Amino acid sequence: MPGDERQQKILQEAQEFAAAELKPHAAEIDRKGALPKKLIKKMAARKYLSATFPNNYGGLELDPVHYGLFTECIGKACGASRALLTVQTSLVGESILRFGNESQKKKWLLPLAKGKKVGAFALTEPTVGSDAKNVQCQYRKVGDNYIINGRKKWISFGAIADFFVVICSYDGTVSAFIVERSPKEVHTRPIRGLLGGRASHIAEVEFQNAVIPAENLLGPEGSGFSYVVGTALDHGRFSIAWSGVAIAQAALEAMVSYARRREQFGQKIHKFQLIQGILGDAVTKTHAARALCLKAGELRKSQHSEAVHETTIAKYFTSKIANEVASDAVQVHGGEGCADKYPVERLFREAKILEIIEGTSQIQQLIIAKYGLRKYFSVKA
Amino acid sequence: MEQNNRIRAFIEANMAAIDEEITLNDSDNIFENGFVDSMFAMQLVAFIENEFAIQLSNEDLDLRNFNSVENVVKFLDNKKNS
Ligand SMILES: Cc1cc2nc3c(=O)[nH]c(=O)nc-3n(C[C@H](O)[C@H](O)[C@H](O)COP(=O)(O)OP(=O)(O)OC[C@H]3O[C@@H](n4cnc5c(N)ncnc54)[C@H](O)[C@@H]3O)c2cc1C
């Protein structure tokens, strides 16, 4: 089957899977605060956790454009399932694919793809977020091993992860390690009371004299920030950009349905021009967001050197409009928008997270501004 | 020389430092001088792989190979001769 046709078929099946297995359970998953292991296994069985990996590592070989559309499809149905894809495929998977040696890829990617092991990406710390280069988690070499000490915070799937890609420092040299969960040396505490990401098993993770075999160093020593974090965040931003499209699209569909059914003053509320204004903006913003994501996807597919910038722009824009459209969707629902009978309340909460993870909106603005200051500077003007 | 120009053009197009006075010399350490941010290393690697149709291994990723125009050219020459 030709490549695009094969990928289209995967998307079609993903849509059916999302409609049958994810969407009907999304509210309950969020309420219970846990993405069930059974569902993780179901997604793994369909190779969804390794959607971009090559076939020999258990993947579906989706190209960036199709992976983006796939992320939208899953994200529209269930935010927690989408978060699982972001972490397994884009953060952990792509880092190991790019920087892992053959034996690391076999050891960690294959079980991840099969859903036998869950991975997590541990960068953020209680005192270090945006200034990620300044991680305080320490490593040192002792004989043939490395010893890691320190704390990580807000780690998605940290509470259930079997292994972690951990970014830590030795006197300012930042390196990445693959750390397996061990009862004595790796302690995880779930974080509750979250605005969004409630079912993503977010945890605080503490490493106490964790002994890591030298072969678990990921990439060369000192490449933790420049390469591993750089690669993970670039892929993570692409995934979050599409997650924004997913939320905006879901919110748009919800507001259209509600506006066509709800009556006030003796007529359907979509007849009011002020509601039409909201709907018009929501359609426009969602289409614009998807167009940016598709452009980023095409550039990534052709390995264009501007792909990183377009991905950052797409992440910044789509996370912003996801918030706007989700907020407007709540508005269109009135009081019903504030309760969990309708999905918009959840979408509204989930959207906010997108402006914070994989680099906050302010950090994206700084990067985009620097890019613009150079690209659009004309000596003649 | 042509190789040098392609690398220079890519670095210049991505310089985080935008002061007009700054000129990029072939031997300038682009990371230490703050000409680019540290995330640029990954972009440069992707550019080199794409532009010169080579695959870099983990051993190649030493930042010293990529910290100046001169060093990137040297690295590429070594890579071709190896
Ligand atoms: C639901 C959720 C899931 C997450 N999952 C993960 C995960 O799996 N792995 C992981 O490692 N981390 C994860 N994180 C952490 C997330 O990446 C960080 O929260 C994020 O990078 C911001 O860091 P911070 O919270 O320390 O905020 P800070 O960096 O303290 O920022 C606080 C505020 O200051 C602003 N600010 C900071 N620096 C600047 C600047 N230079 N200029 C202008 N404004 C600035 C920020 O934009 C923000 O508004 C997750 C977070 C959440 C909420």
Coordinates of C-alpha atoms and ligand atoms in Angstrom, one line a residue:
Chain A
M1 CA 0.0 0.0 0.0
P2 CA 1.4 3.5 -0.9
G3 CA 2.7 5.4 2.2
D4 CA 0.0 8.0 2.4
E5 CA -2.8 5.5 1.9
R6 CA -1.4 3.3 4.6
Q7 CA -1.2 6.3 7.0
Q8 CA -4.7 7.4 6.1
K9 CA -6.0 4.0 7.0
I10 CA -4.3 4.2 10.4
L11 CA -5.9 7.6 10.9
Q12 CA -9.3 6.2 10.0
E13 CA -8.9 3.3 12.5
A14 CA -7.7 5.8 15.1
Q15 CA -10.8 7.8 14.7
E16 CA -12.9 4.7 15.2
F17 CA -10.9 3.7 18.2
A18 CA -11.2 7.2 19.7
A19 CA -14.9 7.2 19.2
A20 CA -15.5 3.8 20.7
E21 CA -12.8 3.5 23.4
L22 CA -11.7 7.0 24.4
K23 CA -14.4 9.6 24.0
P24 CA -17.1 7.8 26.0
H25 CA -14.8 7.3 29.0
A26 CA -12.9 10.6 28.9
A27 CA -15.0 12.4 31.6
E28 CA -14.8 9.4 33.9
I29 CA -11.0 9.0 33.4
D30 CA -10.6 12.6 34.4
R31 CA -12.9 12.3 37.4
K32 CA -11.2 9.2 38.7
G33 CA -7.8 10.9 38.1
A34 CA -6.1 7.9 36.5
L35 CA -5.6 6.7 32.9
P36 CA -6.3 3.0 33.3
K37 CA -3.4 0.6 32.6
K38 CA -5.8 -1.5 30.6
L39 CA -6.4 1.4 28.2
I40 CA -2.6 2.0 28.0
K41 CA -2.2 -1.6 26.9
K42 CA -5.0 -1.3 24.3
M43 CA -3.3 1.8 22.8
A44 CA 0.0 0.0 22.8
A45 CA -1.5 -3.0 21.1
R46 CA -2.4 -0.7 18.2
K47 CA 1.1 0.7 18.2
Y48 CA -0.2 4.1 19.2
L49 CA 2.5 4.7 21.8
S50 CA 5.2 4.3 19.2
A51 CA 3.3 5.9 16.3
T52 CA 6.4 7.6 14.8
F53 CA 8.9 4.8 15.5
P54 CA 10.4 2.7 12.7
N55 CA 8.8 -0.6 12.2
N56 CA 11.8 -2.5 13.7
Y57 CA 11.1 -0.7 17.0
G58 CA 7.5 -1.6 17.0
G59 CA 6.3 1.6 15.4
L60 CA 3.8 2.7 12.8
E61 CA 6.2 5.0 10.9
L62 CA 3.8 7.9 10.8
D63 CA 5.4 11.0 9.2
P64 CA 5.1 14.3 11.1
V65 CA 1.9 15.4 9.2
H66 CA 0.1 12.2 9.9
Y67 CA 1.4 12.0 13.5
G68 CA 0.0 15.5 14.0
L69 CA -3.4 14.6 12.6
F70 CA -3.3 11.4 14.7
T71 CA -2.5 13.5 17.8
E72 CA -5.5 15.7 17.1
C73 CA -7.8 12.7 16.7
I74 CA -6.8 11.1 20.0
G75 CA -6.6 14.5 21.8
K76 CA -10.1 15.5 20.7
A77 CA -11.5 12.4 22.4
C78 CA -9.4 12.2 25.6
G79 CA -6.7 14.6 26.9
A80 CA -5.1 12.0 29.2
S81 CA -4.7 9.6 26.3
R82 CA -3.1 12.3 24.2
A83 CA -0.8 13.2 27.1
L84 CA 0.3 9.5 27.1
L85 CA 1.2 9.8 23.4
T86 CA 3.2 13.0 24.0
V87 CA 5.3 11.5 26.8
Q88 CA 5.8 8.0 25.3
T89 CA 6.3 8.9 21.7
S90 CA 7.5 12.6 21.5
L91 CA 9.5 13.0 24.7
V92 CA 10.9 9.6 25.8
G93 CA 10.6 7.8 22.5
E94 CA 12.1 10.4 20.2
S95 CA 15.0 11.1 22.6
I96 CA 16.0 7.5 22.8
L97 CA 15.5 7.0 19.0
R98 CA 17.8 9.9 18.3
F99 CA 20.5 9.5 21.0
G100 CA 20.2 5.9 22.2
N101 CA 22.6 3.3 21.0
E102 CA 21.3 0.0 19.5
S103 CA 21.2 -1.9 22.7
Q104 CA 19.4 1.0 24.5
K105 CA 16.8 1.2 21.7
K106 CA 16.2 -2.5 22.0
K107 CA 16.0 -2.5 25.8
W108 CA 13.8 0.6 26.2
L109 CA 11.9 1.3 23.1
L110 CA 10.5 -2.2 22.4
P111 CA 8.8 -2.6 25.8
L112 CA 7.6 1.0 25.6
A113 CA 6.0 0.3 22.2
K114 CA 4.4 -2.8 23.5
G115 CA 3.0 -1.1 26.6
K116 CA 5.1 -3.4 28.8
K117 CA 6.9 -0.5 30.2
V118 CA 5.8 3.1 30.7
G119 CA 8.4 5.9 30.4
A120 CA 8.5 9.4 31.8
F121 CA 10.6 12.5 30.9
A122 CA 12.0 14.1 34.1
L123 CA 13.4 17.6 33.5
T124 CA 11.5 20.1 35.7
E125 CA 12.4 20.5 39.4
P126 CA 10.8 22.2 42.4
T127 CA 13.1 25.2 41.9
V128 CA 13.9 24.9 38.2
G129 CA 11.4 25.2 35.4
S130 CA 11.8 27.6 32.5
D131 CA 15.5 28.0 33.3
A132 CA 16.0 24.3 32.5
K133 CA 19.7 24.5 31.8
N134 CA 20.2 25.1 35.5
V135 CA 18.9 21.7 36.8
Q136 CA 20.0 20.9 40.3
C137 CA 19.6 17.2 40.3
Q138 CA 23.1 15.9 40.6
Y139 CA 25.0 13.0 39.1
R140 CA 28.6 11.8 39.7
K141 CA 30.6 8.9 38.4
V142 CA 31.6 6.2 40.9
G143 CA 33.5 3.3 39.4
D144 CA 31.5 1.9 36.5
N145 CA 28.3 3.6 37.7
Y146 CA 26.7 7.0 38.0
I147 CA 24.9 8.0 41.3
I148 CA 22.0 10.4 41.0
N149 CA 20.5 12.5 43.7
G150 CA 17.8 15.1 43.5
R151 CA 14.1 15.9 43.0
K152 CA 12.0 16.3 39.9
K153 CA 8.5 17.8 39.9
W154 CA 5.4 17.7 37.7
I155 CA 6.5 14.6 35.9
S156 CA 3.7 13.3 33.7
F157 CA 3.2 9.5 34.2
G158 CA 5.9 9.7 36.8
A159 CA 3.6 7.9 39.3
I160 CA 3.4 4.8 37.2
A161 CA 6.5 5.0 35.1
D162 CA 8.8 2.0 35.0
F163 CA 11.7 4.1 33.8
F164 CA 12.6 7.8 33.4
V165 CA 14.8 9.9 31.1
V166 CA 16.4 12.1 33.8
I167 CA 18.2 15.3 33.1
C168 CA 20.8 16.1 35.7
S169 CA 24.0 18.0 36.2
Y170 CA 27.6 17.5 37.3
D171 CA 29.2 20.9 38.0
G172 CA 27.1 22.5 35.2
T173 CA 27.7 19.7 32.7
V174 CA 24.2 18.5 31.9
S175 CA 23.6 14.9 30.9
A176 CA 20.7 12.6 30.3
F177 CA 20.3 9.1 31.9
I178 CA 17.8 6.3 31.6
V179 CA 16.8 5.4 35.2
E180 CA 14.8 2.4 36.1
R181 CA 12.3 2.5 38.9
S182 CA 13.7 0.9 42.1
P183 CA 11.9 0.8 45.4
K184 CA 14.8 2.0 47.5
E185 CA 16.3 4.6 45.2
V186 CA 13.5 6.1 43.2
H187 CA 10.5 7.5 45.1
T188 CA 7.4 8.9 43.4
R189 CA 4.6 10.8 45.0
P190 CA 1.5 11.5 42.9
I191 CA 0.4 15.2 42.7
R192 CA -3.3 15.7 43.3
G193 CA -5.6 18.7 43.1
L194 CA -4.5 19.6 39.6
L195 CA -6.3 22.0 37.2
G196 CA -5.6 19.8 34.3
G197 CA -3.7 16.6 33.5
R198 CA -5.6 15.0 36.4
A199 CA -5.4 11.5 34.9
S200 CA -1.8 11.8 33.6
H201 CA -0.3 10.3 36.8
I202 CA 1.7 13.4 37.5
A203 CA 4.2 13.0 40.2
E204 CA 7.1 14.3 42.2
V205 CA 10.1 12.0 41.8
E206 CA 13.0 11.8 44.1
F207 CA 16.3 10.0 43.4
Q208 CA 18.2 9.0 46.5
N209 CA 21.7 7.7 45.7
A210 CA 20.2 6.0 42.7
V211 CA 22.9 3.8 41.2
I212 CA 22.8 3.9 37.4
P213 CA 24.9 1.6 35.2
A214 CA 27.2 3.6 32.9
E215 CA 25.5 2.0 29.9
N216 CA 22.3 4.0 30.8
L217 CA 23.9 7.3 29.9
L218 CA 21.8 8.6 27.0
G219 CA 23.9 10.4 24.4
P220 CA 27.4 11.6 25.2
E221 CA 28.1 13.1 28.6
G222 CA 27.3 16.8 28.4
S223 CA 24.7 16.5 25.7
G224 CA 21.8 16.5 28.1
F225 CA 20.6 20.0 27.5
S226 CA 21.9 21.0 24.1
Y227 CA 20.8 17.8 22.4
V228 CA 18.5 15.6 24.5
V229 CA 16.3 18.3 26.0
G230 CA 16.5 20.3 22.7
T231 CA 15.2 17.3 20.8
A232 CA 12.6 16.3 23.3
L233 CA 11.2 19.8 23.6
D234 CA 11.1 20.2 19.9
H235 CA 9.1 17.0 19.4
G236 CA 7.1 17.8 22.6
R237 CA 6.1 21.2 21.2
F238 CA 4.9 19.7 18.0
S239 CA 2.7 17.3 19.9
I240 CA 1.4 20.1 22.2
A241 CA 0.7 22.3 19.1
W242 CA -1.6 19.6 17.8
S243 CA -3.1 19.1 21.2
G244 CA -4.2 22.7 21.0
V245 CA -5.9 22.1 17.7
A246 CA -7.6 19.0 19.3
I247 CA -9.0 21.0 22.2
A248 CA -10.1 23.9 20.0
Q249 CA -11.8 21.6 17.5
A250 CA -13.5 19.7 20.3
A251 CA -14.6 22.9 22.0
L252 CA -15.8 24.3 18.6
E253 CA -17.9 21.2 17.9
A254 CA -19.4 21.3 21.4
M255 CA -20.4 25.0 21.1
V256 CA -21.9 24.5 17.7
S257 CA -24.0 21.6 19.0
Y258 CA -25.2 23.5 22.0
A259 CA -25.9 26.7 20.1
R260 CA -28.1 24.8 17.7
R261 CA -30.1 23.2 20.4
R262 CA -30.4 25.7 23.2
E263 CA -33.3 28.1 23.1
Q264 CA -33.7 31.5 24.8
F265 CA -36.1 34.4 24.1
G266 CA -38.1 31.9 22.0
Q267 CA -35.4 31.1 19.5
K268 CA -32.2 29.0 19.1
I269 CA -29.3 30.9 20.6
H270 CA -27.2 30.5 17.4
K271 CA -29.6 33.0 15.8
F272 CA -28.2 35.8 18.0
Q273 CA -25.5 37.7 16.2
L274 CA -23.3 37.9 19.3
I275 CA -23.3 34.1 19.5
Q276 CA -22.5 34.0 15.7
G277 CA -19.6 36.3 16.4
I278 CA -18.2 33.8 18.9
L279 CA -18.8 30.9 16.5
G280 CA -17.2 32.8 13.6
D281 CA -14.1 33.6 15.6
A282 CA -13.8 30.0 16.9
V283 CA -14.0 28.5 13.4
T284 CA -11.4 31.0 12.1
K285 CA -9.0 30.5 15.0
T286 CA -9.2 26.7 14.8
H287 CA -8.6 26.6 11.1
A288 CA -5.7 29.0 11.5
A289 CA -4.2 26.9 14.2
R290 CA -4.5 23.7 12.1
A291 CA -2.9 25.5 9.2
L292 CA 0.1 26.5 11.3
C293 CA 0.5 22.9 12.6
L294 CA 0.2 21.5 9.1
K295 CA 2.9 23.9 7.9
A296 CA 5.2 22.9 10.7
G297 CA 4.4 19.2 9.9
E298 CA 5.3 19.6 6.3
L299 CA 8.6 21.4 7.2
R300 CA 9.4 18.7 9.7
K301 CA 8.7 16.0 7.1
S302 CA 11.2 17.6 4.6
Q303 CA 13.7 18.2 7.5
H304 CA 13.6 21.9 6.7
S305 CA 15.8 24.1 8.9
E306 CA 12.9 26.4 9.7
A307 CA 10.9 23.5 11.1
V308 CA 12.0 24.2 14.7
H309 CA 10.8 27.9 14.5
E310 CA 7.5 27.0 12.8
T311 CA 6.9 24.4 15.5
T312 CA 7.5 26.9 18.2
I313 CA 5.1 29.4 16.5
A314 CA 2.5 26.7 16.1
K315 CA 2.8 25.6 19.8
Y316 CA 2.5 29.2 21.0
F317 CA -0.5 30.0 18.8
T318 CA -2.5 26.9 19.2
S319 CA -2.2 26.7 22.9
K320 CA -3.4 30.3 23.1
I321 CA -6.4 29.8 20.8
A322 CA -7.3 26.5 22.5
N323 CA -7.7 28.6 25.7
E324 CA -9.8 31.3 23.8
V325 CA -12.0 28.8 22.0
A326 CA -12.5 26.6 25.1
S327 CA -13.3 29.7 27.2
D328 CA -15.8 30.8 24.5
A329 CA -17.3 27.3 24.4
V330 CA -18.0 27.6 28.2
Q331 CA -19.6 31.0 27.5
V332 CA -21.9 29.6 24.9
H333 CA -23.0 26.9 27.3
G334 CA -23.8 29.4 30.0
G335 CA -24.3 27.7 33.4
E336 CA -24.1 24.3 31.8
G337 CA -20.5 25.2 30.7
C338 CA -19.4 25.3 34.3
A339 CA -20.4 21.7 35.1
D340 CA -19.0 18.4 34.0
K341 CA -22.1 17.2 32.3
Y342 CA -20.6 18.7 29.1
P343 CA -17.0 18.3 28.0
V344 CA -16.3 22.0 27.7
E345 CA -15.6 22.4 31.4
R346 CA -12.8 19.8 31.1
L347 CA -11.5 21.3 27.8
F348 CA -11.3 24.7 29.4
R349 CA -9.1 23.3 32.2
E350 CA -7.0 21.2 29.9
A351 CA -6.3 24.1 27.6
K352 CA -4.5 26.1 30.3
I353 CA -1.9 23.3 30.7
L354 CA -0.8 23.7 27.1
E355 CA 0.3 27.3 27.7
I356 CA 2.6 26.0 30.5
I357 CA 4.2 22.7 29.4
E358 CA 7.0 22.2 26.9
G359 CA 8.1 25.8 27.6
T360 CA 5.6 28.5 28.7
S361 CA 4.0 30.9 26.3
Q362 CA 6.4 33.6 27.5
I363 CA 9.4 31.4 26.7
Q364 CA 7.9 30.8 23.2
Q365 CA 7.4 34.5 22.7
L366 CA 11.0 35.2 23.6
I367 CA 12.2 32.6 21.1
I368 CA 9.8 33.8 18.4
A369 CA 10.7 37.5 18.9
K370 CA 14.4 36.7 18.6
Y371 CA 13.7 34.8 15.4
G372 CA 11.6 37.7 14.0
L373 CA 14.1 40.4 15.0
R374 CA 16.7 38.6 12.8
K375 CA 14.5 37.3 10.0
Y376 CA 12.6 40.5 9.3
F377 CA 15.4 43.0 9.7
S378 CA 16.1 44.9 6.6
V379 CA 19.3 47.0 6.4
K380 CA 17.7 49.3 3.8
A381 CA 14.5 50.1 5.7
Chain B
M1 CA 35.0 27.9 0.8
E2 CA 31.5 27.1 -0.4
Q3 CA 31.0 24.8 2.6
N4 CA 32.2 27.6 4.9
N5 CA 29.6 30.0 3.4
R6 CA 26.7 27.6 3.8
I7 CA 27.5 27.0 7.4
R8 CA 28.1 30.7 8.1
A9 CA 24.8 31.6 6.4
F10 CA 22.9 29.1 8.5
I11 CA 24.5 30.3 11.8
E12 CA 24.0 34.0 10.9
A13 CA 20.4 33.4 10.0
N14 CA 19.9 31.9 13.5
M15 CA 22.0 34.2 15.6
A16 CA 20.2 35.0 18.9
A17 CA 22.5 38.1 19.3
I18 CA 21.2 40.8 17.0
D19 CA 23.4 43.8 17.7
E20 CA 24.5 45.4 14.4
E21 CA 28.1 45.7 15.6
I22 CA 28.5 41.9 16.0
T23 CA 30.4 40.3 13.2
L24 CA 30.9 36.5 13.1
N25 CA 34.5 35.5 12.6
D26 CA 35.3 31.9 11.5
S27 CA 37.0 31.2 14.8
D28 CA 34.4 32.7 17.2
N29 CA 32.9 30.3 19.7
I30 CA 29.2 30.8 18.9
F31 CA 28.0 29.3 22.2
E32 CA 30.4 31.0 24.6
N33 CA 29.9 34.4 22.9
G34 CA 26.2 34.0 23.2
F35 CA 25.7 34.4 19.5
V36 CA 23.3 31.5 19.5
D37 CA 21.3 29.9 22.3
S38 CA 22.3 26.4 23.5
M39 CA 19.3 24.8 21.9
F40 CA 20.8 25.9 18.5
A41 CA 23.2 22.9 18.7
M42 CA 20.4 20.5 17.8
Q43 CA 19.3 22.7 14.9
L44 CA 22.8 22.9 13.6
V45 CA 23.2 19.1 13.7
A46 CA 20.0 18.7 11.8
F47 CA 21.1 21.3 9.3
I48 CA 24.5 19.6 8.8
E49 CA 22.9 16.2 8.4
N50 CA 20.4 17.5 5.8
E51 CA 22.6 19.9 3.9
F52 CA 25.6 17.6 3.6
A53 CA 23.7 14.3 3.5
I54 CA 25.5 12.7 6.3
Q55 CA 24.3 10.9 9.4
L56 CA 26.0 12.0 12.7
S57 CA 26.6 9.4 15.4
N58 CA 26.6 10.1 19.1
E59 CA 30.4 10.2 19.1
D60 CA 30.2 13.2 16.6
L61 CA 28.0 15.2 18.9
D62 CA 30.8 16.8 20.9
L63 CA 29.9 20.5 21.1
R64 CA 33.5 21.3 20.2
N65 CA 32.8 20.1 16.7
F66 CA 30.1 22.7 16.2
N67 CA 31.2 25.7 18.3
S68 CA 32.6 27.8 15.4
V69 CA 32.4 28.0 11.6
E70 CA 36.0 26.9 11.4
N71 CA 35.4 23.8 13.6
V72 CA 32.3 22.7 11.7
V73 CA 34.3 22.9 8.4
K74 CA 37.2 20.9 10.0
F75 CA 34.7 18.4 11.3
L76 CA 33.1 17.9 7.9
D77 CA 36.5 17.5 6.2
N78 CA 37.5 14.9 8.8
K79 CA 34.2 13.1 8.3
K80 CA 34.6 13.0 4.5
N81 CA 38.1 11.7 4.8
S82 CA 37.3 9.0 7.4
Ligands
LIG1 C1 0.2 19.2 33.9 C2 1.7 19.4 33.8 C3 2.5 18.3 33.3 C4 3.9 18.5 33.2 N1 4.7 17.4 32.8 C5 6.0 17.5 32.8 C6 6.8 16.4 32.5 O1 6.4 15.3 32.1 N2 8.2 16.5 32.6 C7 8.8 17.7 33.0 O2 10.0 17.7 33.1 N3 8.0 18.8 33.4 C8 6.7 18.7 33.3 N4 5.9 19.8 33.6 C9 6.5 21.0 34.1 C10 6.5 22.1 33.1 O3 7.3 21.8 32.0 C11 6.9 23.4 33.8 O4 5.9 23.7 34.7 C12 7.2 24.6 32.9 O5 8.3 24.4 32.1 C13 7.3 25.9 33.6 O6 8.2 25.8 34.6 P1 7.7 26.3 36.1 O7 6.5 25.7 36.4 O8 8.9 26.1 37.0 O9 7.5 27.9 35.9 P2 8.5 29.1 36.0 O10 9.7 28.8 35.1 O11 8.8 29.3 37.5 O12 7.7 30.3 35.4 C14 6.8 31.1 36.2 C15 6.3 32.2 35.3 O13 7.4 33.0 34.9 C16 7.5 33.1 33.5 N5 8.9 33.2 33.1 C17 9.9 32.4 33.5 N6 11.1 32.8 32.9 C18 10.8 33.9 32.1 C19 11.5 34.7 31.3 N7 12.8 34.5 31.0 N8 10.9 35.7 30.7 C20 9.5 35.9 30.8 N9 8.8 35.2 31.7 C21 9.4 34.1 32.3 C22 6.8 31.9 33.0 O14 6.4 32.1 31.7 C23 5.7 31.7 34.0 O15 4.6 32.6 33.6 C24 4.5 19.7 33.7 C25 3.7 20.7 34.2 C26 2.3 20.6 34.2 C27 1.5 21.7 34.8

